[in-house]
mmCIF file of C-alpha atoms in Angstrom:
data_model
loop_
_atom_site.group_PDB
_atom_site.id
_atom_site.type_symbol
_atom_site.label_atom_id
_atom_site.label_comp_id
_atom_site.label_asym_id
_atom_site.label_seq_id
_atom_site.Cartn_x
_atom_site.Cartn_y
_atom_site.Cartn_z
ATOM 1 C CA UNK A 30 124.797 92.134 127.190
ATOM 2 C CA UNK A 31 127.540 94.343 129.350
ATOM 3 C CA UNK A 32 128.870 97.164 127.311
ATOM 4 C CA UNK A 33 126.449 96.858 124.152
ATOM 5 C CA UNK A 34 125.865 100.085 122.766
ATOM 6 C CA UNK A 35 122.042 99.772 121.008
ATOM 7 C CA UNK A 36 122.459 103.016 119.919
ATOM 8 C CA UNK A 37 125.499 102.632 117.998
ATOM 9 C CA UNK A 38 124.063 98.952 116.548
ATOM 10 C CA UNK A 39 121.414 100.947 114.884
ATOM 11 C CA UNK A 40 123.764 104.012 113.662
ATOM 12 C CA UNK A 41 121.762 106.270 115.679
ATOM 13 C CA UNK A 42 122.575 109.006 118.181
ATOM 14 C CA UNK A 43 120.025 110.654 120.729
ATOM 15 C CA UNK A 44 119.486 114.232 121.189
ATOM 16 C CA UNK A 45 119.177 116.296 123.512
ATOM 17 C CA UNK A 46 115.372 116.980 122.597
ATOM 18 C CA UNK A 47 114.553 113.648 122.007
ATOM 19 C CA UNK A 48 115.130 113.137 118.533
ATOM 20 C CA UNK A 49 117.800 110.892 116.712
ATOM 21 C CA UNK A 50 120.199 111.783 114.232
ATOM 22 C CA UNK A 51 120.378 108.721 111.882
ATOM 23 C CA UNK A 52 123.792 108.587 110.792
ATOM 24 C CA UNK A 53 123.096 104.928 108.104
ATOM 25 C CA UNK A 54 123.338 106.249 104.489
ATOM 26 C CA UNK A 55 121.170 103.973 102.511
ATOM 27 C CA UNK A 56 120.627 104.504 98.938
ATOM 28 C CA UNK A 57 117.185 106.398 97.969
ATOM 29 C CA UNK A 58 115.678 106.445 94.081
ATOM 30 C CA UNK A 59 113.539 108.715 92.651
ATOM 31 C CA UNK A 60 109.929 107.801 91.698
ATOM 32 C CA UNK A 61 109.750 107.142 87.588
ATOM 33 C CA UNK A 62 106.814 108.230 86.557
ATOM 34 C CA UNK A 63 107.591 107.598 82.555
ATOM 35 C CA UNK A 64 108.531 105.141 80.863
ATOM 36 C CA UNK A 65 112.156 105.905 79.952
ATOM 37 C CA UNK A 66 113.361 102.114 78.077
ATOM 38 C CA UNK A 67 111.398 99.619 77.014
ATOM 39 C CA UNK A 68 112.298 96.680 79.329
ATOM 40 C CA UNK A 69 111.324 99.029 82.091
ATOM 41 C CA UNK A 70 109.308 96.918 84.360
ATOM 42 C CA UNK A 71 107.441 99.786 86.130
ATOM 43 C CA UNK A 72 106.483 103.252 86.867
ATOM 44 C CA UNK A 73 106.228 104.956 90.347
ATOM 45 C CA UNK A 74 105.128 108.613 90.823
ATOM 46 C CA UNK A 75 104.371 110.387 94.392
ATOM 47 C CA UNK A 76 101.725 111.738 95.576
ATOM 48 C CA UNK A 77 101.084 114.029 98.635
ATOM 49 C CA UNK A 78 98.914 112.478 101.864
ATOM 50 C CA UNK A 79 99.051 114.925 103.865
ATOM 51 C CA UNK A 80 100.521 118.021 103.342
ATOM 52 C CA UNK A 81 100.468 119.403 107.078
ATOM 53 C CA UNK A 82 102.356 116.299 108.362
ATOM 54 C CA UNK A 83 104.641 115.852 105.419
ATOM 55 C CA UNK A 84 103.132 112.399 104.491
ATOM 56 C CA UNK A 85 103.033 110.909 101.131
ATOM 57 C CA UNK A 86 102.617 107.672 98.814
ATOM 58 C CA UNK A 87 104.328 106.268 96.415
ATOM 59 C CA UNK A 88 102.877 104.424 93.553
ATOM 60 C CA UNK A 89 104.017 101.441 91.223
ATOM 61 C CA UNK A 90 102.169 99.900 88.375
ATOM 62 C CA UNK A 91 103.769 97.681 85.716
ATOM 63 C CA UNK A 92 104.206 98.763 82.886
ATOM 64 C CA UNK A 93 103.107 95.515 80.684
ATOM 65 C CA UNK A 94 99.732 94.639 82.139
ATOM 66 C CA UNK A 95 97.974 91.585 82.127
ATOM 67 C CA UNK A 96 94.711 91.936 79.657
ATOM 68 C CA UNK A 97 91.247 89.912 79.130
ATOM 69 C CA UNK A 98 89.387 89.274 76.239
ATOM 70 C CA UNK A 99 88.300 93.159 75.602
ATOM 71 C CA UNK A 100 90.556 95.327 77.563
ATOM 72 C CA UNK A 101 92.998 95.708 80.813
ATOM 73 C CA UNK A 102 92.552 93.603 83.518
ATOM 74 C CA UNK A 103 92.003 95.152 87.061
ATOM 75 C CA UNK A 104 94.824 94.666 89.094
ATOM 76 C CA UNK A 105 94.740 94.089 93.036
ATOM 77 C CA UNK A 106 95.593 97.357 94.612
ATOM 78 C CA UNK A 107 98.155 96.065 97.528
ATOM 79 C CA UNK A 108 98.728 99.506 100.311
ATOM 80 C CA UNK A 109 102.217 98.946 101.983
ATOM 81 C CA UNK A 110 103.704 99.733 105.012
ATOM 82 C CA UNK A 111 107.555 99.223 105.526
ATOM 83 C CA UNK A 112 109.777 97.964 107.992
ATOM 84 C CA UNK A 113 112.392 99.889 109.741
ATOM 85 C CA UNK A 114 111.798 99.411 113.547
ATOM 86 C CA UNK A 115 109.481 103.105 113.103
ATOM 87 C CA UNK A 116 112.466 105.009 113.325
ATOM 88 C CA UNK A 117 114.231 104.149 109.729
ATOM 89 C CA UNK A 118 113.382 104.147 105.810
ATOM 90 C CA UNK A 119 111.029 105.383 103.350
ATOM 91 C CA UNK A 120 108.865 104.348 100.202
ATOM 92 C CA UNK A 121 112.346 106.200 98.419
ATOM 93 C CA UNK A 122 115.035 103.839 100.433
ATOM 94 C CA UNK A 123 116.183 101.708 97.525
ATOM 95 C CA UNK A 124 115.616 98.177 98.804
ATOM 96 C CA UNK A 125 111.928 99.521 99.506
ATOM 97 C CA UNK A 126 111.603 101.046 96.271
ATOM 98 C CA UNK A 127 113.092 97.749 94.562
ATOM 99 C CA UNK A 128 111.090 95.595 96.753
ATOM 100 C CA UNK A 129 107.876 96.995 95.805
ATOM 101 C CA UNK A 130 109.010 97.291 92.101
ATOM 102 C CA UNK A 131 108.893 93.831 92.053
ATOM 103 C CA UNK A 132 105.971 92.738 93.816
ATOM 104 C CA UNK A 133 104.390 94.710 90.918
ATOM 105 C CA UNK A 134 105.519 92.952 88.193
ATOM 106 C CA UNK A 135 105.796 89.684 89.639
ATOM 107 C CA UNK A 136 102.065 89.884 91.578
ATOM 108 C CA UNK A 137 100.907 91.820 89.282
ATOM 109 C CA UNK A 138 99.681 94.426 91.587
ATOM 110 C CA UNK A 139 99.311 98.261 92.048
ATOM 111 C CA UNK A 140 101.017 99.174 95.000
ATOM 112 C CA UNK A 141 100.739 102.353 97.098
ATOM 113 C CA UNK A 142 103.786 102.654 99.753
ATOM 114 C CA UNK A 143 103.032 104.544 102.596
ATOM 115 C CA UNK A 144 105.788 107.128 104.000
ATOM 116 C CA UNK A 145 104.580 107.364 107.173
ATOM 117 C CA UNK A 146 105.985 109.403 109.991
ATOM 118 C CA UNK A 147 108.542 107.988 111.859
ATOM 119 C CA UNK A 148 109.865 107.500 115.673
ATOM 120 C CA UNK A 149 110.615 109.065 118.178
ATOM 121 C CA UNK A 150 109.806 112.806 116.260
ATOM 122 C CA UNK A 151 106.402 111.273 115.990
ATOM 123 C CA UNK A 152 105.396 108.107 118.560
ATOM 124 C CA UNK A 153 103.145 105.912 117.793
ATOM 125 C CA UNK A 154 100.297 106.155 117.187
ATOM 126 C CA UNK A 155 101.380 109.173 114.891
ATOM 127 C CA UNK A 156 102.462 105.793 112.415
ATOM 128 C CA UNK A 157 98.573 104.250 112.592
ATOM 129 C CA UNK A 158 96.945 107.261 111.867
ATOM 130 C CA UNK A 159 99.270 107.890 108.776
ATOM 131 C CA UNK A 160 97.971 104.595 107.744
ATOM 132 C CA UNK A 161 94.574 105.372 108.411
ATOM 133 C CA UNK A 162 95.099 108.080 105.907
ATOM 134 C CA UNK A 163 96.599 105.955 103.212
ATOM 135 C CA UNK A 164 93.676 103.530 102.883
ATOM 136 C CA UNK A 165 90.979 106.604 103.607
ATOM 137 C CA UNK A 166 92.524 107.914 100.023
ATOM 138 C CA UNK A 167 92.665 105.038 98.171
ATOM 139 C CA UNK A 168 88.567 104.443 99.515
ATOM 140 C CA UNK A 169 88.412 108.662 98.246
ATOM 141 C CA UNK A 170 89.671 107.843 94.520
ATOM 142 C CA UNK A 171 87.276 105.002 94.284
ATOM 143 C CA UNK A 172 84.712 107.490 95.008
ATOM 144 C CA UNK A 173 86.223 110.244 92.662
ATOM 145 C CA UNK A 174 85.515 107.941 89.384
ATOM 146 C CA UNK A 175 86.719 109.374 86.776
ATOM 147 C CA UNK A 176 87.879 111.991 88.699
ATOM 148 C CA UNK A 177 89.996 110.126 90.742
ATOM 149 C CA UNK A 178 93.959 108.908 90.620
ATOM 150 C CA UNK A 179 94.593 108.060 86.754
ATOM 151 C CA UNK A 180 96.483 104.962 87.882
ATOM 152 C CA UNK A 181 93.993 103.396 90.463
ATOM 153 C CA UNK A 182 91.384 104.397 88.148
ATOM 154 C CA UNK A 183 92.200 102.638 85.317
ATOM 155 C CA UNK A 184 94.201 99.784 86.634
ATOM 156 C CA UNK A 185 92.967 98.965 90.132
ATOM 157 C CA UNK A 186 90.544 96.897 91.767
ATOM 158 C CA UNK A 187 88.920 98.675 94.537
ATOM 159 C CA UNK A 188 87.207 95.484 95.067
ATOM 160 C CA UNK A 189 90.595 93.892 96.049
ATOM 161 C CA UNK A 190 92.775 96.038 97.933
ATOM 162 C CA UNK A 191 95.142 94.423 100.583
ATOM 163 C CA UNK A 192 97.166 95.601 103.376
ATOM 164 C CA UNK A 193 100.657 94.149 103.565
ATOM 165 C CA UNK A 194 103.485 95.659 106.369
ATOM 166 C CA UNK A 195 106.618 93.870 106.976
ATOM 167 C CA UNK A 196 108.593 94.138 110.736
ATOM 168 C CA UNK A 197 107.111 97.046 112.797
ATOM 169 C CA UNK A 198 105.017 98.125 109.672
ATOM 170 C CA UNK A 199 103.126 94.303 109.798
ATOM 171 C CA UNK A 200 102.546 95.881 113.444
ATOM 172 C CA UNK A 201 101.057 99.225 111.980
ATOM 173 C CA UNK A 202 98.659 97.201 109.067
ATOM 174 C CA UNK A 203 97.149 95.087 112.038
ATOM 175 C CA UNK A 204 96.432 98.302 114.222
ATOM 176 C CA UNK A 205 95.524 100.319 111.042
ATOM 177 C CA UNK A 206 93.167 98.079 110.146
ATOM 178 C CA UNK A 207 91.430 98.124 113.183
ATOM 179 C CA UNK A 208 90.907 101.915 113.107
ATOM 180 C CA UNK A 209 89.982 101.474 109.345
ATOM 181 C CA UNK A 210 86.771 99.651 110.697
ATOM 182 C CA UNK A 211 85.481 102.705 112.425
ATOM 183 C CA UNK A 212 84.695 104.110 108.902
ATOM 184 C CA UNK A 213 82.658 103.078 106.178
ATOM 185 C CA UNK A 214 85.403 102.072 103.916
ATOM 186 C CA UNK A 215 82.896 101.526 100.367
ATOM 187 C CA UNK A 216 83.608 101.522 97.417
ATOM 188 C CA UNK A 217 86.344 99.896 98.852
ATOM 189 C CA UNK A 218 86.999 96.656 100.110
ATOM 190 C CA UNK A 219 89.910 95.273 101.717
ATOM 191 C CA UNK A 220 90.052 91.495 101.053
ATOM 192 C CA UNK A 221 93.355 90.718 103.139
ATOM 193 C CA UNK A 222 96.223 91.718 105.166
ATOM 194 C CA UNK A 223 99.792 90.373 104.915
ATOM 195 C CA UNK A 224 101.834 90.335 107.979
ATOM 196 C CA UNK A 225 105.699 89.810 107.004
ATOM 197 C CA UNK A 226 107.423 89.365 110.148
ATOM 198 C CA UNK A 227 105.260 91.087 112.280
ATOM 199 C CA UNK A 228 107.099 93.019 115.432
ATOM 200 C CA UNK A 229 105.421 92.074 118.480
ATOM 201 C CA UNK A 230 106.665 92.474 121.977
ATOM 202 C CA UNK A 231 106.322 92.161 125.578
ATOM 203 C CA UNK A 232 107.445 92.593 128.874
ATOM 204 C CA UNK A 233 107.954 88.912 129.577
ATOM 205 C CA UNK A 234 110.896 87.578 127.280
ATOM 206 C CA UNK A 235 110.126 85.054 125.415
ATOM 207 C CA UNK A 236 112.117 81.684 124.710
ATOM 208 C CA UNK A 237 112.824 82.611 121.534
ATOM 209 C CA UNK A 238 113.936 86.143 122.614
ATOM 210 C CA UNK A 239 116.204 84.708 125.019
ATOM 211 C CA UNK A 240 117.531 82.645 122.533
ATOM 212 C CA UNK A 241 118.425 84.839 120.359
ATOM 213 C CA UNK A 242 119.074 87.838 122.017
ATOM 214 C CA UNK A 243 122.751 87.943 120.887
ATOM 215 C CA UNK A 244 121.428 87.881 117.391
ATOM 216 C CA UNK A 245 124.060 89.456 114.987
ATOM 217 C CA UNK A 246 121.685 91.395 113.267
ATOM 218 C CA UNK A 247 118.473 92.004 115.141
ATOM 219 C CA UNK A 248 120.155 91.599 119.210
ATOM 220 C CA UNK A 249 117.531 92.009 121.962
ATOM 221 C CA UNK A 250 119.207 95.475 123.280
ATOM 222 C CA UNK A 251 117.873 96.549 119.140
ATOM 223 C CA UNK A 252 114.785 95.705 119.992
ATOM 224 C CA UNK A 253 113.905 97.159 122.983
ATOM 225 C CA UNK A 254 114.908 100.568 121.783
ATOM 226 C CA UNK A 255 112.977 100.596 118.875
ATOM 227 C CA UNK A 256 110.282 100.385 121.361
ATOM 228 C CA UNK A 257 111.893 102.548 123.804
ATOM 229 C CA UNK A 258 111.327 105.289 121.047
ATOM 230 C CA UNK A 259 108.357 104.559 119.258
ATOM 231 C CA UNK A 260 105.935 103.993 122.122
ATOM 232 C CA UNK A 261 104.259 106.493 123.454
ATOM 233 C CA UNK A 262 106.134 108.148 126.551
ATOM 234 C CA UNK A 263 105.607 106.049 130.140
ATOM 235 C CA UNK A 264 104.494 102.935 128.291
ATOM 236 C CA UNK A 265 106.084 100.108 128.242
ATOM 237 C CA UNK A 266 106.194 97.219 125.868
ATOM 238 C CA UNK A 267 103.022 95.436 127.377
ATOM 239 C CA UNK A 268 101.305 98.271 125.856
ATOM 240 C CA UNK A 269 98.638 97.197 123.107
ATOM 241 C CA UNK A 270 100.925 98.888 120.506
ATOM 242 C CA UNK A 271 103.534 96.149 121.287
ATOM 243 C CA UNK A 272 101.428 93.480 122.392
ATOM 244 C CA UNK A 273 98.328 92.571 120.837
ATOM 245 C CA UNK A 274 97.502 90.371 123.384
ATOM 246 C CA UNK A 275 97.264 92.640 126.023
ATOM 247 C CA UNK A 276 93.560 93.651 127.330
ATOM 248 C CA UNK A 277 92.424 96.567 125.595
ATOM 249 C CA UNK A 278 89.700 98.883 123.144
ATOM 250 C CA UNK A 279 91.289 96.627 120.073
ATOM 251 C CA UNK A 280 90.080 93.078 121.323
ATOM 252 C CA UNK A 281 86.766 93.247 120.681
ATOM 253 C CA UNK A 282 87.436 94.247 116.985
ATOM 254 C CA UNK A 283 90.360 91.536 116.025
ATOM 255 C CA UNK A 284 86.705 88.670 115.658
ATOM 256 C CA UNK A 285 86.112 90.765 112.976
ATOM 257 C CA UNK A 286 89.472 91.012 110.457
ATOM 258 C CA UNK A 287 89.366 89.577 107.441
ATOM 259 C CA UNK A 288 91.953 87.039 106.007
ATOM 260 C CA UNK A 289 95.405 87.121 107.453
ATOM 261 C CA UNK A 290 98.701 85.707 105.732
ATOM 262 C CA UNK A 291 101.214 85.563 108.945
ATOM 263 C CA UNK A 292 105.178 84.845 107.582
ATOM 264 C CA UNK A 293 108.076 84.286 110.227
ATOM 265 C CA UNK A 294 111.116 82.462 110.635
ATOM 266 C CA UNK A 295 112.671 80.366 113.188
ATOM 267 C CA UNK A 296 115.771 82.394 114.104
ATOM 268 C CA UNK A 297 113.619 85.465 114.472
ATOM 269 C CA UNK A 298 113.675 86.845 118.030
ATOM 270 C CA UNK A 299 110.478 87.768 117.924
ATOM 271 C CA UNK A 300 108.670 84.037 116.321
ATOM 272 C CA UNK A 301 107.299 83.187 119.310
ATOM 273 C CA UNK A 302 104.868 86.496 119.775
ATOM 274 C CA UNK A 303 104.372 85.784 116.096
ATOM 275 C CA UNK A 304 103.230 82.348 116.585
ATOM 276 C CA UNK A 305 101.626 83.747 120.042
ATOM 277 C CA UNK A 306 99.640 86.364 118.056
ATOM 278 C CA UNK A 307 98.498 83.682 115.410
ATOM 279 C CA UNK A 308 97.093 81.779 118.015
ATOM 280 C CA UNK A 309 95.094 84.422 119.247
ATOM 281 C CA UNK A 310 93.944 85.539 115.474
ATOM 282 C CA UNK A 311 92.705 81.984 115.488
ATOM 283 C CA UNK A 312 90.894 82.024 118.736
ATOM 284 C CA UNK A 313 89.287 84.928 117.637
ATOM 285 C CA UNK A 314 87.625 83.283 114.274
ATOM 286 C CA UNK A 315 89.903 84.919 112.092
ATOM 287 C CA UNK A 316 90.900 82.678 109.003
ATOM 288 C CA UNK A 317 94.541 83.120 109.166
ATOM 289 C CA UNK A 318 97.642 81.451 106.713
ATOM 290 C CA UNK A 319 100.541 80.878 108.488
ATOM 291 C CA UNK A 320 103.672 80.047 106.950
ATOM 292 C CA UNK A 321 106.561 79.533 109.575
ATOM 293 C CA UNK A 322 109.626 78.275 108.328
ATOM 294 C CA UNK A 323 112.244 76.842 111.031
ATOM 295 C CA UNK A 324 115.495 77.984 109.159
ATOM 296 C CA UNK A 325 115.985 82.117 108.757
ATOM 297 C CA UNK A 326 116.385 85.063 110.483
ATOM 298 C CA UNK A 327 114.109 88.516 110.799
ATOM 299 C CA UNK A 328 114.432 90.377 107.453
ATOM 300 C CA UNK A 329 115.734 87.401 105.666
ATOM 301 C CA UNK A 330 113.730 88.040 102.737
ATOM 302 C CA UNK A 331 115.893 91.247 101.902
ATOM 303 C CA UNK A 332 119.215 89.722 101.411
ATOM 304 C CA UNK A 333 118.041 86.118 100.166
ATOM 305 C CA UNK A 334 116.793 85.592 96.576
ATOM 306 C CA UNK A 335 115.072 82.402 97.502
ATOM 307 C CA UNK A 336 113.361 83.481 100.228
ATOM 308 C CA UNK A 337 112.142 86.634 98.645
ATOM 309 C CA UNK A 338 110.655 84.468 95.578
ATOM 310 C CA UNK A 339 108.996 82.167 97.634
ATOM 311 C CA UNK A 340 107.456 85.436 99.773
ATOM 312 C CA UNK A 341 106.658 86.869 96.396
ATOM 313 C CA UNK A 342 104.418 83.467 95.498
ATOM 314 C CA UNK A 343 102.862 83.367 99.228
ATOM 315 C CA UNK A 344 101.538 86.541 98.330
ATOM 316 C CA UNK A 345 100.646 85.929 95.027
ATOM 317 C CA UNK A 346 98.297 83.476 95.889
ATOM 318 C CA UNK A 347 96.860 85.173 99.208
ATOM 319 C CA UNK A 348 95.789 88.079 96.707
#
């Protein structure tokens, strides 16, 4: 693509010290931790990860909760990781903060979005070990009891907890989860992980890459930088991070994953490592749902209503 500027497709500028200056103003909401009206459908309150690498979560619960015959019923506890090629967003970017509003209420679910650390200030795997964090303190207020986060405590399921990323943060639940299987996880349990459009790479282009590599919104030149600056430096994108199927430490653990819900689209540039990576999940033993529509594009689920309901029920169920 002569004369494409990547940089200025994803409203960012490079310094001279490797960082960005990210020059897209998106709209950010505060968390609500009270309920201020009564159709409110939710509350959300942060809480500090980690203090020394400026981490945090951010919470949701419904505010009407579903009940059984003598008192509240336990929710699933769903940890999520956002999308944003590693170098954009936050738990606080609006269409996050909406998005996992409403999965919620409509679920009904606690959630606990991560704000990880993001690219190229901190390379990956700087974004898998914030992760790692996130579901070693959900597995530390299980322990706590009583003692432990009020909302977890008295609304979550420990016994249920799922990991769900969408784009590059699908990417960082499937590596996460790995790692997370190098410690004893219980009281815990995590039942599931939902991959939304999981970003997957290569160094040979795929068909579908080629196909779409003029794409309006996601164009191949978009791509590669967001791996240019989220790997780690003198890596390229046959690097485990970007391609799961690459040899490496992680294959001998992916037999082992739990259930998998893969989503993609047709008009995705990256589908075909999606559908690539299924395969492999499958090989592997790993009881996988896939759910591969032909028509839509990567992120399509942000902008249209349908699509976003019918995600919504896929994930409903898988939980």
């Amino acid at each position: 693509m002569p004369g494409f500027d990547a940089y200025d497709h994803l409203n960012i500028s490079l310094n001279p010290d490797g960082t960005v200056n990210r020059h897209l103003k998106i709209p950010s909401l505060p968390a609500t931790p009270d309920v201020l009206t009564p159709d409110q459908p939710t509350v959300s309150k942060d809480v500090t990860l980690n203090a020394d690498k400026k981490t945090s979560l951010r919470i949701f619960r419904p505010t009407k909760l579903p009940c059984n015959d003598t008192s509240v019923a336990k929710l699933p506890i769903i940890i999520y990781v956002h999308g944003g090629g590693f170098i954009d967003f936050s738990p606080a970017t609006a269409m996050i903060h909406d998005h996992c509003s409403k999965m919620a209420v409509e679920i009904p679910a606690v959630l606990v979005s991560v704000d990880y650390r993001l690219a190229p200030e901190s390379r990956l795997p700087a974004q898998y070990e914030d992760a790692v964090d996130a579901i070693l303190w959900v597995k530390k207020q299980a322990e706590l009891g009583g003692e432990g986060d009020e909302w977890l405590r008295d609304y979550g399921d420990f016994s249920r907890c799922n990991l769900y990323g969408a784009s590059n943060g699908a990417n960082i639940v499937f590596h996460a989860a790995l790692r997370a299987m190098d410690h004893n996880l219980e009281p815990m349990k995590i039942t599931g992980l939902i991959l939304n459009q999981p970003m997957f790479s290569g160094n040979k282009r795929t068909r579908s890459e080629l196909k779409f590599a003029t794409d309006q919104f996601l164009p191949l030149p978009a791509i590669d930088l967001y791996w240019h600056l989220s790997l780690p430096p003198g890596t390229d994108r046959d690097h485990r991070y970007s391609n799961p199927m690459a040899d490496g430490p992680h294959k001998e653990k992916i037999k082992s994953l739990g259930r998998c819900l893969v989503v993609g689209f047709g008009g995705d540039p990256m589908v075909d490592k999606q559908q690539a990576f299924v395969q492999m999940l499958i090989l592997e033993g790993v009881p996988v749902e896939a759910r591969f529509d032909n028509i839509g594009f990567h992120g399509i689920d942000l902008i249209d209503a349908r699509r976003a309901a019918a995600l919504l029920t896929f994930i409903k169920e898988f939980v």
